[in-house]
Coordinates of C-alpha atoms in Angstrom, one line a residue:
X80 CA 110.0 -59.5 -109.9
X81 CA 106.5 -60.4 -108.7
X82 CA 108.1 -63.2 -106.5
X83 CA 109.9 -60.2 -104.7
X84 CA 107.0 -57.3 -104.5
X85 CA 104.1 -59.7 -103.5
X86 CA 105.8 -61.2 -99.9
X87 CA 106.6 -57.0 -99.5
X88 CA 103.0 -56.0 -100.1
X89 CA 101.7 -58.9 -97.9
X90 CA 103.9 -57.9 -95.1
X91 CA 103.2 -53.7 -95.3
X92 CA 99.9 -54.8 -95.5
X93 CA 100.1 -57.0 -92.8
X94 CA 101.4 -54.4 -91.0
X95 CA 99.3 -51.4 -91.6
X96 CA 96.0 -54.1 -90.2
X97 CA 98.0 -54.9 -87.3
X98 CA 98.7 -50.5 -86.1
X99 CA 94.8 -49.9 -87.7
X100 CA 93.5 -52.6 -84.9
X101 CA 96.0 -51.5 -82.6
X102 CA 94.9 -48.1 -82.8
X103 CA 91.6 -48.5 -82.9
X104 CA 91.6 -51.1 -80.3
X105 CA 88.8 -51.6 -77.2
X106 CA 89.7 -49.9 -73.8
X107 CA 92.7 -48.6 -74.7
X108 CA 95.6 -48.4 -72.2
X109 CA 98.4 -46.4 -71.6
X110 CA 101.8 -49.1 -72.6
X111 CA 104.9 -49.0 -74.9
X112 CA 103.9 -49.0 -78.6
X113 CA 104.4 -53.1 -79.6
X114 CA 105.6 -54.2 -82.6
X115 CA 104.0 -56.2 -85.4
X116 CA 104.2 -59.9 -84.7
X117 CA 106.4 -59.5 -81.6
X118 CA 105.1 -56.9 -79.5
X119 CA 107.2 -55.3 -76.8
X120 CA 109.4 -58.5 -76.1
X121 CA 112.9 -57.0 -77.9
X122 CA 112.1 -54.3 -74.6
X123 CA 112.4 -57.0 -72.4
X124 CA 115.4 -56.8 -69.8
X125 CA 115.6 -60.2 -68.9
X126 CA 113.8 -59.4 -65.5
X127 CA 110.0 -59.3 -65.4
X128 CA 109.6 -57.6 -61.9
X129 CA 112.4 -54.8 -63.0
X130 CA 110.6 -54.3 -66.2
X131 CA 107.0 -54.5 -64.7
X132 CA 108.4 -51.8 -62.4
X133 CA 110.3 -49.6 -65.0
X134 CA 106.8 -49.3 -67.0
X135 CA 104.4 -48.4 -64.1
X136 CA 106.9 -45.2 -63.4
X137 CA 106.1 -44.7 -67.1
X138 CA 102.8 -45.8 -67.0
X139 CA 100.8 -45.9 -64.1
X140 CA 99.3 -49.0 -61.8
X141 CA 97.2 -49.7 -65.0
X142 CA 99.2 -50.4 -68.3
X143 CA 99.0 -52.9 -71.4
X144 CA 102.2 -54.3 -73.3
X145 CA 102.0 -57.0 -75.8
X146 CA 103.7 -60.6 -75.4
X147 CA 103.8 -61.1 -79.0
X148 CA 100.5 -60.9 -80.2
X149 CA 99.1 -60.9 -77.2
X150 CA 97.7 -57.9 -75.4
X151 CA 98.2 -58.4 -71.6
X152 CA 96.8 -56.2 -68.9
X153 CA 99.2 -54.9 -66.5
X154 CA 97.9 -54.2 -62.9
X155 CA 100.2 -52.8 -59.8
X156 CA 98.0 -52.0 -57.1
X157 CA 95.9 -54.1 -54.9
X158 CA 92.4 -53.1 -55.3
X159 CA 93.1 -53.5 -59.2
X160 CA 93.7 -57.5 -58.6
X161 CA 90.3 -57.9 -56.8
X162 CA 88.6 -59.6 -58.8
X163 CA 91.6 -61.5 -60.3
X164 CA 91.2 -63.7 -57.0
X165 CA 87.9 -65.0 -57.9
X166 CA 87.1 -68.6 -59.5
X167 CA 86.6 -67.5 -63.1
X168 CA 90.5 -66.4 -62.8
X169 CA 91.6 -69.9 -62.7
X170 CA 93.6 -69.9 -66.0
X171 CA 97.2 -69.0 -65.8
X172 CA 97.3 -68.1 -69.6
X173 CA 95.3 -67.1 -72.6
X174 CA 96.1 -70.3 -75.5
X175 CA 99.6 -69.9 -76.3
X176 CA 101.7 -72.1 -78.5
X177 CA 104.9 -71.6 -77.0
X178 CA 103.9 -73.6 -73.7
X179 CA 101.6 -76.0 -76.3
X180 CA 105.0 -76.7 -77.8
X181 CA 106.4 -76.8 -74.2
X182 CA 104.1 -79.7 -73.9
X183 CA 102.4 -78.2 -70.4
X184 CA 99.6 -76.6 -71.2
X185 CA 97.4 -79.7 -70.8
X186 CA 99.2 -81.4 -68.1
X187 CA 100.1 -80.7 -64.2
X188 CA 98.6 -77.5 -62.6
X189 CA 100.5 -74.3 -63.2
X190 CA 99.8 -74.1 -66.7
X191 CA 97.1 -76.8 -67.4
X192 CA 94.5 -74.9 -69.3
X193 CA 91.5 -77.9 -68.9
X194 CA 89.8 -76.5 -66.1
X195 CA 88.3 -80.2 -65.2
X196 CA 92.0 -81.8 -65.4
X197 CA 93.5 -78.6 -63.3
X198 CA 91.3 -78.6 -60.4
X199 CA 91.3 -82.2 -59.9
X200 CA 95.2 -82.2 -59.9
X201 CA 95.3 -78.9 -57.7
X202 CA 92.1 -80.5 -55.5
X203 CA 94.7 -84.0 -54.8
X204 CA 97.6 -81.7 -54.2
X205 CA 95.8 -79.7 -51.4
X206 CA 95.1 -82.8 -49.4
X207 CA 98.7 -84.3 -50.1
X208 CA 101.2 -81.6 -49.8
X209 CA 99.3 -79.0 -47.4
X210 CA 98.9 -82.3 -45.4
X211 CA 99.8 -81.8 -41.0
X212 CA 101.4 -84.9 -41.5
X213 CA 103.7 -83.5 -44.6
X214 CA 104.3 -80.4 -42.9
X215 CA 105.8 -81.7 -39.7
X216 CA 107.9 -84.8 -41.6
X217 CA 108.7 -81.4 -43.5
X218 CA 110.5 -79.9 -40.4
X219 CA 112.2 -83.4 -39.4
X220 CA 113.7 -84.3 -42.5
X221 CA 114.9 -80.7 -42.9
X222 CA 116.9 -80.9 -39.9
X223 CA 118.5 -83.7 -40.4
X224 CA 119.4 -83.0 -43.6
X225 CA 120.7 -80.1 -42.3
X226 CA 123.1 -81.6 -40.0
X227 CA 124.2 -83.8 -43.0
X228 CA 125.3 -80.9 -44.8
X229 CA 127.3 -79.5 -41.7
X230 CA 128.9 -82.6 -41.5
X231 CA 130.1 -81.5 -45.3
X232 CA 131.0 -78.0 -44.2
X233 CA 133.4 -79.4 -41.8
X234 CA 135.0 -81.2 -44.2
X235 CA 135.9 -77.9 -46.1
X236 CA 137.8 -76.5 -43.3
X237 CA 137.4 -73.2 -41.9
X238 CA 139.0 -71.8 -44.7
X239 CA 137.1 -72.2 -47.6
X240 CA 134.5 -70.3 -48.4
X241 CA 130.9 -71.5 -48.4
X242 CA 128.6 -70.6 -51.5
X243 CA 125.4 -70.9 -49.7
X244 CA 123.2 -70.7 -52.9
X245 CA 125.1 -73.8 -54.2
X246 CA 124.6 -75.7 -51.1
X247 CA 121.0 -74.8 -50.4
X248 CA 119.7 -75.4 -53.6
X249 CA 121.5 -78.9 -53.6
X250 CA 119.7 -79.2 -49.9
X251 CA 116.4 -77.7 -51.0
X252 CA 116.2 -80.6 -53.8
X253 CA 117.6 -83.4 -51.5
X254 CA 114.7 -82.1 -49.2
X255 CA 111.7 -81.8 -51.9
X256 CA 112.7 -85.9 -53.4
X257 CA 113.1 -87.3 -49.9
X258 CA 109.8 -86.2 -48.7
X259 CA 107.8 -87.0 -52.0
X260 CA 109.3 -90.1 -53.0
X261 CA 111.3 -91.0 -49.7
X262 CA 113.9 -91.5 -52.2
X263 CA 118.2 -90.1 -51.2
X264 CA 119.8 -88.3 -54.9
X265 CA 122.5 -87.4 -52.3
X266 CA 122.6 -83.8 -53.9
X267 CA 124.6 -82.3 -51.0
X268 CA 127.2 -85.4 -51.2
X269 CA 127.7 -84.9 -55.1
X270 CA 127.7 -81.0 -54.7
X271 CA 130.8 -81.7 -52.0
X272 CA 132.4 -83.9 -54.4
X273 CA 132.2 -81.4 -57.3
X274 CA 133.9 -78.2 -55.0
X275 CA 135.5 -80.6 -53.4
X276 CA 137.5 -82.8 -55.7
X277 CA 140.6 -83.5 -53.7
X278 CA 138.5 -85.1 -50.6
X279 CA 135.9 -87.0 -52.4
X280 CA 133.1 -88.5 -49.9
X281 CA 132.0 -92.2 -51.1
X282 CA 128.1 -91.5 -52.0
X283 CA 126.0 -94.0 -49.9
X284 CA 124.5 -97.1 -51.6
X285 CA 121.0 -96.6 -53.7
X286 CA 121.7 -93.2 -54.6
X287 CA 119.7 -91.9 -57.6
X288 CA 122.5 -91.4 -60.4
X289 CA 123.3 -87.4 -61.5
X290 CA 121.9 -85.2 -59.4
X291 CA 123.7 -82.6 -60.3
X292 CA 121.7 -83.5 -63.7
X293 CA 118.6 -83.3 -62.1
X294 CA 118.8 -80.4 -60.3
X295 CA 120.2 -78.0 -63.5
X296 CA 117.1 -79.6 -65.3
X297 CA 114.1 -79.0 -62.7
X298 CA 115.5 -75.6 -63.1
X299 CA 115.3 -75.1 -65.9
X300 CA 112.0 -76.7 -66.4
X301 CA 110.7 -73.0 -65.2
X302 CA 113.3 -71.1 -67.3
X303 CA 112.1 -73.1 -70.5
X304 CA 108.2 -72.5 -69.7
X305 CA 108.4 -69.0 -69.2
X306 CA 111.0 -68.7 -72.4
X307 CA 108.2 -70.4 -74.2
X308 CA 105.4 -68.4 -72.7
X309 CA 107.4 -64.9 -73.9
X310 CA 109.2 -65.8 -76.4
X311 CA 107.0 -65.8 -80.2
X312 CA 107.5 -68.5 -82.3
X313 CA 109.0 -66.8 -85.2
X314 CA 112.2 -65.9 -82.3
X315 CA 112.1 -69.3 -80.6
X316 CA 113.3 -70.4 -84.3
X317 CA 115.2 -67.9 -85.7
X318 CA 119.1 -68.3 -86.0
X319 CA 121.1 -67.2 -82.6
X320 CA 117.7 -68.6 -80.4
X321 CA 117.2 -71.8 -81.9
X322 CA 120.2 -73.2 -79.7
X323 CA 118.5 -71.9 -76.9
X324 CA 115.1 -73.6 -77.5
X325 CA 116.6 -76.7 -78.1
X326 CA 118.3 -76.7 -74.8
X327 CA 115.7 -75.7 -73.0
X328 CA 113.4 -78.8 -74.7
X329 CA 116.1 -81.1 -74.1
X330 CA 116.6 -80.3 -70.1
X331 CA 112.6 -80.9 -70.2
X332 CA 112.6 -84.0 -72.0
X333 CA 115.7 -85.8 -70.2
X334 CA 114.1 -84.6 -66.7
X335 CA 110.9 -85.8 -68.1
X336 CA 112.9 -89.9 -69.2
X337 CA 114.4 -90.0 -66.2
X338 CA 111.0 -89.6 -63.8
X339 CA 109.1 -91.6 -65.7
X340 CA 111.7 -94.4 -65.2
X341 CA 111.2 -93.7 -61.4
X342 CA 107.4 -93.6 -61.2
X343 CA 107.2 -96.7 -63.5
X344 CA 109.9 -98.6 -61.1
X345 CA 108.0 -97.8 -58.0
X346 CA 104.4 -98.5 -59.8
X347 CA 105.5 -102.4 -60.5
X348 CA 107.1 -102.4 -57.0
X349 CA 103.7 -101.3 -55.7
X350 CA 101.7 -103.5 -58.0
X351 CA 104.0 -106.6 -57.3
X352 CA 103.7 -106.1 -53.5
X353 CA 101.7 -108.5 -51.7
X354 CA 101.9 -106.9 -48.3
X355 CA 99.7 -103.7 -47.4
X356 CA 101.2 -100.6 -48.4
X357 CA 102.0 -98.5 -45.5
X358 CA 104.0 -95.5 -46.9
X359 CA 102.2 -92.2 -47.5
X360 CA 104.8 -90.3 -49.8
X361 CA 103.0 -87.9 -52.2
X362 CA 104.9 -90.2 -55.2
X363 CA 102.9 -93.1 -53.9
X364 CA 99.6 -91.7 -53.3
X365 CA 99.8 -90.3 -56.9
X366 CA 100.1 -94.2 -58.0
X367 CA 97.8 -96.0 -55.8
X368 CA 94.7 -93.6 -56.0
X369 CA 91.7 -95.1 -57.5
X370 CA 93.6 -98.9 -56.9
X371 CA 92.7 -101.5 -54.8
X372 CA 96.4 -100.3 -52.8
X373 CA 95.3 -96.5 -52.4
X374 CA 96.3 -95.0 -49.6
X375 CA 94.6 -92.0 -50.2
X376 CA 92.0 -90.6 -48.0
X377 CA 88.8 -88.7 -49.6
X378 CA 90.4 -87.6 -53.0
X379 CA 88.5 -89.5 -55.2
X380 CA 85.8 -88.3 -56.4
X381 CA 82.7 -90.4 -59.0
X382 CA 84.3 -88.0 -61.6
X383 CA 87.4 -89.2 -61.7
X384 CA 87.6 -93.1 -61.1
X385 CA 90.3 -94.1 -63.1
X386 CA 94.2 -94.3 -61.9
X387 CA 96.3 -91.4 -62.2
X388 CA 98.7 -92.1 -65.8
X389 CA 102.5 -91.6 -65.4
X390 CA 103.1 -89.0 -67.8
X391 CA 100.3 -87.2 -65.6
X392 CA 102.5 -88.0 -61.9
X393 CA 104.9 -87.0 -64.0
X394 CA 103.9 -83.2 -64.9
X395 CA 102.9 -83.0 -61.7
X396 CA 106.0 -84.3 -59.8
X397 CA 107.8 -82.1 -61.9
X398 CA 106.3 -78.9 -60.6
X399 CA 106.8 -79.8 -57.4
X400 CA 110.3 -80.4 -58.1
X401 CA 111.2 -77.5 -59.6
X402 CA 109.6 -75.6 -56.7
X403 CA 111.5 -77.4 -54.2
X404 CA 115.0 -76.5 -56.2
X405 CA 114.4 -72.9 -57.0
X406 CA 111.5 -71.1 -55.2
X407 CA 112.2 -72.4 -51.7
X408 CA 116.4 -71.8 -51.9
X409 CA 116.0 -68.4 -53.2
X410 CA 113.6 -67.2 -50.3
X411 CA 116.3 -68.1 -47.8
X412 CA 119.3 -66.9 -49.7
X413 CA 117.4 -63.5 -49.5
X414 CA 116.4 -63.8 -46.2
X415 CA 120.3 -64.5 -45.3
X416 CA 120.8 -61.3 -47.7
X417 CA 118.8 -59.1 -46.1
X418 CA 119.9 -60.5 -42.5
X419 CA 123.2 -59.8 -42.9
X420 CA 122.3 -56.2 -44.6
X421 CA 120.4 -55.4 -41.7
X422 CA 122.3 -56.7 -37.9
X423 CA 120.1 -55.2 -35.4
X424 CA 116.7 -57.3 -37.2
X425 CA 119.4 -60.5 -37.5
X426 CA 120.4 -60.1 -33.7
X427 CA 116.7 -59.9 -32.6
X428 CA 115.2 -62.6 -34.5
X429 CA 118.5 -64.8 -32.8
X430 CA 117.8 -63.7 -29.2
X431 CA 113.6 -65.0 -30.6
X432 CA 115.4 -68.3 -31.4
X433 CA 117.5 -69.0 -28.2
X434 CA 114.6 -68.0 -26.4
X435 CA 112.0 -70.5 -28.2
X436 CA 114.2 -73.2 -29.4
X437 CA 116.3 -73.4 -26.4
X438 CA 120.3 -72.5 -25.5
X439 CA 120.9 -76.0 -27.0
X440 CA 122.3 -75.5 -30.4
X441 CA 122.0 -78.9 -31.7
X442 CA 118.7 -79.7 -29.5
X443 CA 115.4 -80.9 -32.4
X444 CA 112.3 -78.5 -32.6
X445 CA 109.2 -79.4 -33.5
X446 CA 106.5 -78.1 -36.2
X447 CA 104.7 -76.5 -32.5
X448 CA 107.6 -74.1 -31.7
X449 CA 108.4 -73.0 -35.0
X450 CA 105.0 -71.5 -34.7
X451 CA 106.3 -69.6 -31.5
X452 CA 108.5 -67.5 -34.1
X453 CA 106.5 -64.5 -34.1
X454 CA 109.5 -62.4 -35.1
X455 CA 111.5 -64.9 -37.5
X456 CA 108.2 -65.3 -39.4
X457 CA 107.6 -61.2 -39.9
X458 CA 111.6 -61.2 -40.9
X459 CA 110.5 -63.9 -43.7
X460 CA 107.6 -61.8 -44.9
X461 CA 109.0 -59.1 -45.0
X462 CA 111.8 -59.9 -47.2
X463 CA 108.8 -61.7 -49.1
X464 CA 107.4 -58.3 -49.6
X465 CA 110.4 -56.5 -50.5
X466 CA 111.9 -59.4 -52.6
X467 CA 109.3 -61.6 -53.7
X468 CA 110.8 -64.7 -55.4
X469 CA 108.5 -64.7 -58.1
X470 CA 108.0 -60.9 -59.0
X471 CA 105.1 -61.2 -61.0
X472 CA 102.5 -63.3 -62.3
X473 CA 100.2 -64.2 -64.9
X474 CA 96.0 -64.8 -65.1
X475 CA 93.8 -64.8 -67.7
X476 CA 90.1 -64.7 -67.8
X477 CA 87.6 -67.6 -68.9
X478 CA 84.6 -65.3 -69.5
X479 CA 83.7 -61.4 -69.2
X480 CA 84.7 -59.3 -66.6
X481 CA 84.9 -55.7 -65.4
X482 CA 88.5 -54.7 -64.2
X483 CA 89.4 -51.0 -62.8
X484 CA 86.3 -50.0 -64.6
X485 CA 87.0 -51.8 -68.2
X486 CA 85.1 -54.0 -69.4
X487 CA 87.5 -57.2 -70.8
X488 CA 86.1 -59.9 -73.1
X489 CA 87.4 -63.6 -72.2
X490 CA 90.4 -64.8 -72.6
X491 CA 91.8 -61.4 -71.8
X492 CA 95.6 -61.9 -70.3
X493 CA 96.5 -60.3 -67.3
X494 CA 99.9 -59.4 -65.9
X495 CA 100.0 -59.0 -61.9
X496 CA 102.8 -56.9 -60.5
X497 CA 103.1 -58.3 -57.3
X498 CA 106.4 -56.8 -57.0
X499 CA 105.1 -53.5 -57.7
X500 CA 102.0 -54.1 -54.9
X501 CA 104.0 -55.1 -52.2
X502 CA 105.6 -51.7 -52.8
X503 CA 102.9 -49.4 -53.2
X504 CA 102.6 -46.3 -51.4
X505 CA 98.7 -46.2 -51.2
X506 CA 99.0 -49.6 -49.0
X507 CA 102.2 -49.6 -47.3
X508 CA 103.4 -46.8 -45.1
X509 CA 107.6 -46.3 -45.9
X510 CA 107.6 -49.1 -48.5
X511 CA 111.3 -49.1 -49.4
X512 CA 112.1 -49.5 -45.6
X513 CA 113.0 -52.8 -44.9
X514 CA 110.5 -53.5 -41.3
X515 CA 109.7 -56.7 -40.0
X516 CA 107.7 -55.1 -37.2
X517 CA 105.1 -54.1 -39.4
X518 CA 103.9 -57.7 -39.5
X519 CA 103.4 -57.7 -35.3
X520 CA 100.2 -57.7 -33.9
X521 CA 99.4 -54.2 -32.9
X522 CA 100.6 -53.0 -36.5
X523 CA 98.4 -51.3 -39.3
X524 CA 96.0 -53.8 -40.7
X525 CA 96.8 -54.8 -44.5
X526 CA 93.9 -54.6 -47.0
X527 CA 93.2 -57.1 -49.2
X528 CA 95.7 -58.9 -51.9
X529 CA 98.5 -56.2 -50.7
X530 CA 100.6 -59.3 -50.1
X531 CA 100.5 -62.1 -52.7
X532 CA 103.5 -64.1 -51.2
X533 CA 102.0 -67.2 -52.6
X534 CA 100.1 -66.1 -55.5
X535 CA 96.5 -65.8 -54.5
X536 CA 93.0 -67.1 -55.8
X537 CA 92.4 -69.5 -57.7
X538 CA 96.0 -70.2 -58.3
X539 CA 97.6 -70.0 -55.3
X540 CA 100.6 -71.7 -54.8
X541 CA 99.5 -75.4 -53.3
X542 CA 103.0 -76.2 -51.9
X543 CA 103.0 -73.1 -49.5
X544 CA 102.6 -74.8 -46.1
X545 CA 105.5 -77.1 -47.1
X546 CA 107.7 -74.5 -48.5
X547 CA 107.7 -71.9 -45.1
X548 CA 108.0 -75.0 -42.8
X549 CA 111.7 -75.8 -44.6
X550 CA 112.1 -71.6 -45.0
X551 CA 111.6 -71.2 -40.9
X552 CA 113.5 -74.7 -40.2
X553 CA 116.6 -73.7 -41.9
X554 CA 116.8 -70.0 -41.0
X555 CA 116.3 -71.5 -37.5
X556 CA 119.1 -74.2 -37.8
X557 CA 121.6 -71.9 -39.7
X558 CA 121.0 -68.7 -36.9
X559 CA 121.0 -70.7 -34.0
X560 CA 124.8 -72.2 -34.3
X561 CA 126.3 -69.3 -37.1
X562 CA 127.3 -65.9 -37.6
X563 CA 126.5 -65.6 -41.6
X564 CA 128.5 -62.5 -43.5
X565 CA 128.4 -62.1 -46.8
X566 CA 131.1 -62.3 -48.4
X567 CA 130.7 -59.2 -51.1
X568 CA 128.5 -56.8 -48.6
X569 CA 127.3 -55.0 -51.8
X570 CA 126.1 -57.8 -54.2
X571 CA 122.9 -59.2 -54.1
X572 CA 123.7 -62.0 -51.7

């Protein structure tokens, strides 16, 4: 009988402390009540900007809900995130053992938690990826990649329909491998193949094997962080979940087999070479630093003299990876959403293009006249603003600090709506109105953090350069030769 009662009495007991502390909690917010142990994740829609949104109707621009046991701080408007974007701000998360489990909460950048190892990782990145030289092989390789997959689209015929977010994620991986490792997967000849089956194209020699593989698991590399982030343990492992968590670790661990067999084939290729290495790819740079082959150029610094390890080019390759195959392709499937929802703002930004680009269709451009494209850039920011493709985002504070007049301890998790700022009526006048002119010179000037496209602070996103020279090259090169209807006018593109 006791065996029974006690586990009862320890868990009413349990609970009672958790509601007396919740209750009786510091700086209390406005927020759903959370439950014990797994706080307000059962509420959870599956979309973290439409919920973010759903509770600051409720709630207000200030708001706390609880990610299991952890109490995060809500904020929705722009003045609120102020001092967010300062250098204490630098961690993504408060400890959490669902990424520890993960296995990324000590390596790569987005959710590495040593400050040390995190800003010398993000510090290497800024001078590789952000790079002039990366940015305009960035608009090269994009075009003719491009021009590969219209050689595919002819192949389909006129008939068949084209399932752009299929193709361009395929294209947006291709694009992210080729220009880090100068390596072809051949995505967009496999992706043929597979809708395709009746006119199979031969796939060139030295093609890395399943792609198709590797695309489905860099995806999912960001679907199993966040799972683990949200997710408390005692759900990751109950029955109906499990399978998921499982999955999700085992995408992560075969992407994570498979790269290390790359990096360690080209670190032997670079260590066996007895000629001077002359290729600058990011993959390489991350091998040769601190060598006597690096090709690097004022990374290293006296606190940091050893090589970089594989598993660490690894996390790191990774991330970029997975940006390259989700983040990028879903910016311009909703610019091409929003485009065809709106004719008059396509139809403009076209008559921009012949005018800049030329009446050429199939002429190159260069990095300098996509900068001419006043108009095609304020059509990508603002669909940016009204879609962003990653609605919200995380911080968390490495010592005290005063937000919205609160005083927070460290370690304090904070959850920015960026969804919810880009749409907020104190900042932007008609928010809901899709309007690329408001990004024209001559428009209202923005305040600060009222448009976190990239992130911003600390953590902004690294890859950002890279990422709206391949947004602006294919917009260009799809706009220039195509009319583009969707082909269900009321879905979401």
């Amino acid at each position: 009988m006791n065996l029974i009662i006690l586990p009862i009495i320890g868990l009413l007991t349990y609970i009672a402390i958790f509601y007396y502390r919740y209750f009786n909690r510091t700086n209390p917010l406005p927020g759903p009540i959370p439950l014990p142990i797994i706080g307000n994740v059962l509420q959870y829609p599956g979309d973290a900007g439409k919920w973010a949104n759903q509770l600051q109707l409720i709630y207000g621009d200030i708001f706390e809900i609880y990610l299991g046991t952890t109490r995060t701080i809500c904020l929705c408007r722009a003045d609120l995130v102020e001092n967010l974007m300062k250098s204490n701000f630098y961690l993504r998360t408060t400890p959490n053992d669902g990424l520890d489990d993960f296995g990324v909460s000590k390596k790569g950048i987005i959710f590495n938690r040593n400050h040390d190892d995190w800003s010398y990782h993000r510090r290497f990145l800024q001078k590789t990826i952000m790079a002039p030289q990366i940015v305009k092989e960035t608009v090269e390789s994009t075009q003719v990649l491009f021009q590969e997959m219209e050689e595919l689209w002819k192949r389909l015929g006129d008939e068949k329909e084209i399932d752009f977010a299929g193709w361009i994620s395929r294209f947006g991986f291709e694009n992210i491998v080729l220009l880090t490792t100068t390596l072809r997967i051949h995505s967009l000849t496999n992706y043929y193949n597979k809708v395709n089956p009746q006119d199979k194209v031969v796939e060139p020699e030295g093609t890395l094997p399943n792609s198709e593989t590797y695309i489905n698991c860099a995806k999912s590399f960001f679907d199993g962080a966040t799972f683990s982030l949200l997710t408390p343990k005692i759900l990751r492992y109950s029955p109906g979940i499990i399978g998921t968590t499982k999955n999700l670790l085992n995408q992560k661990n075969w992407l994570t087999t498979n790269l290390l067999g790359i990096i360690k084939a080209r670190r032997s290729q670079i260590e066996n070479s007895t000629e001077k290495i002359d290729t600058h790819d990011i993959l390489t740079q991350f091998l040769t630093i601190n060598t006597d082959k690096d090709v690097t150029q004022g990374i290293v610094d006296k606190n940091h003299p050893g090589r970089m390890s594989d598993d660490d080019v690894r996390a790191n390759m990774t991330e970029i990876l997975g940006g390259g195959a989700v983040t990028t392709p879903s910016t311009i499937c909703f610019i091409v959403h929003y485009l065809s929802k709106y004719p008059d703002v396509q139809k403009r930004m076209v008559q921009e293009l012949d005018s800049v680009l030329g009446s050429d269709r199939d002429s190159q451009f260069t990095i300098d006249q996509l900068k001419k494209l006043e108009y095609t850039e304020a059509v990508l920011n603002e669909v940016s603003r009204v879609f962003p493709s990653v609605p919200v985002n995380f911080r968390a504070s490495s010592q005290p600090d005063e937000i919205a007049g609160y005083n927070f301890p460290a370690n304090t998790q904070f959850l920015i709506n960026m969804e919810g700022i880009h749409h907020h009526p104190s900042d932007w006048r008609d928010p809901d109105v899709f309007n690329p002119d408001r990004w024209l010179d001559g428009s209202t000037k923005r305040s600060k953090n009222t448009f976190l496209q990239f992130g911003g602070g600390a953590r902004v996103c690294p890859g950002r350069s890279l990422s709206l020279a391949e947004i602006k090259t294919v917009i260009a090169l799809l706009y220039r030769k195509y009319d583009v209807e969707l082909v269900d006018k009321k879905g979401g593109g």
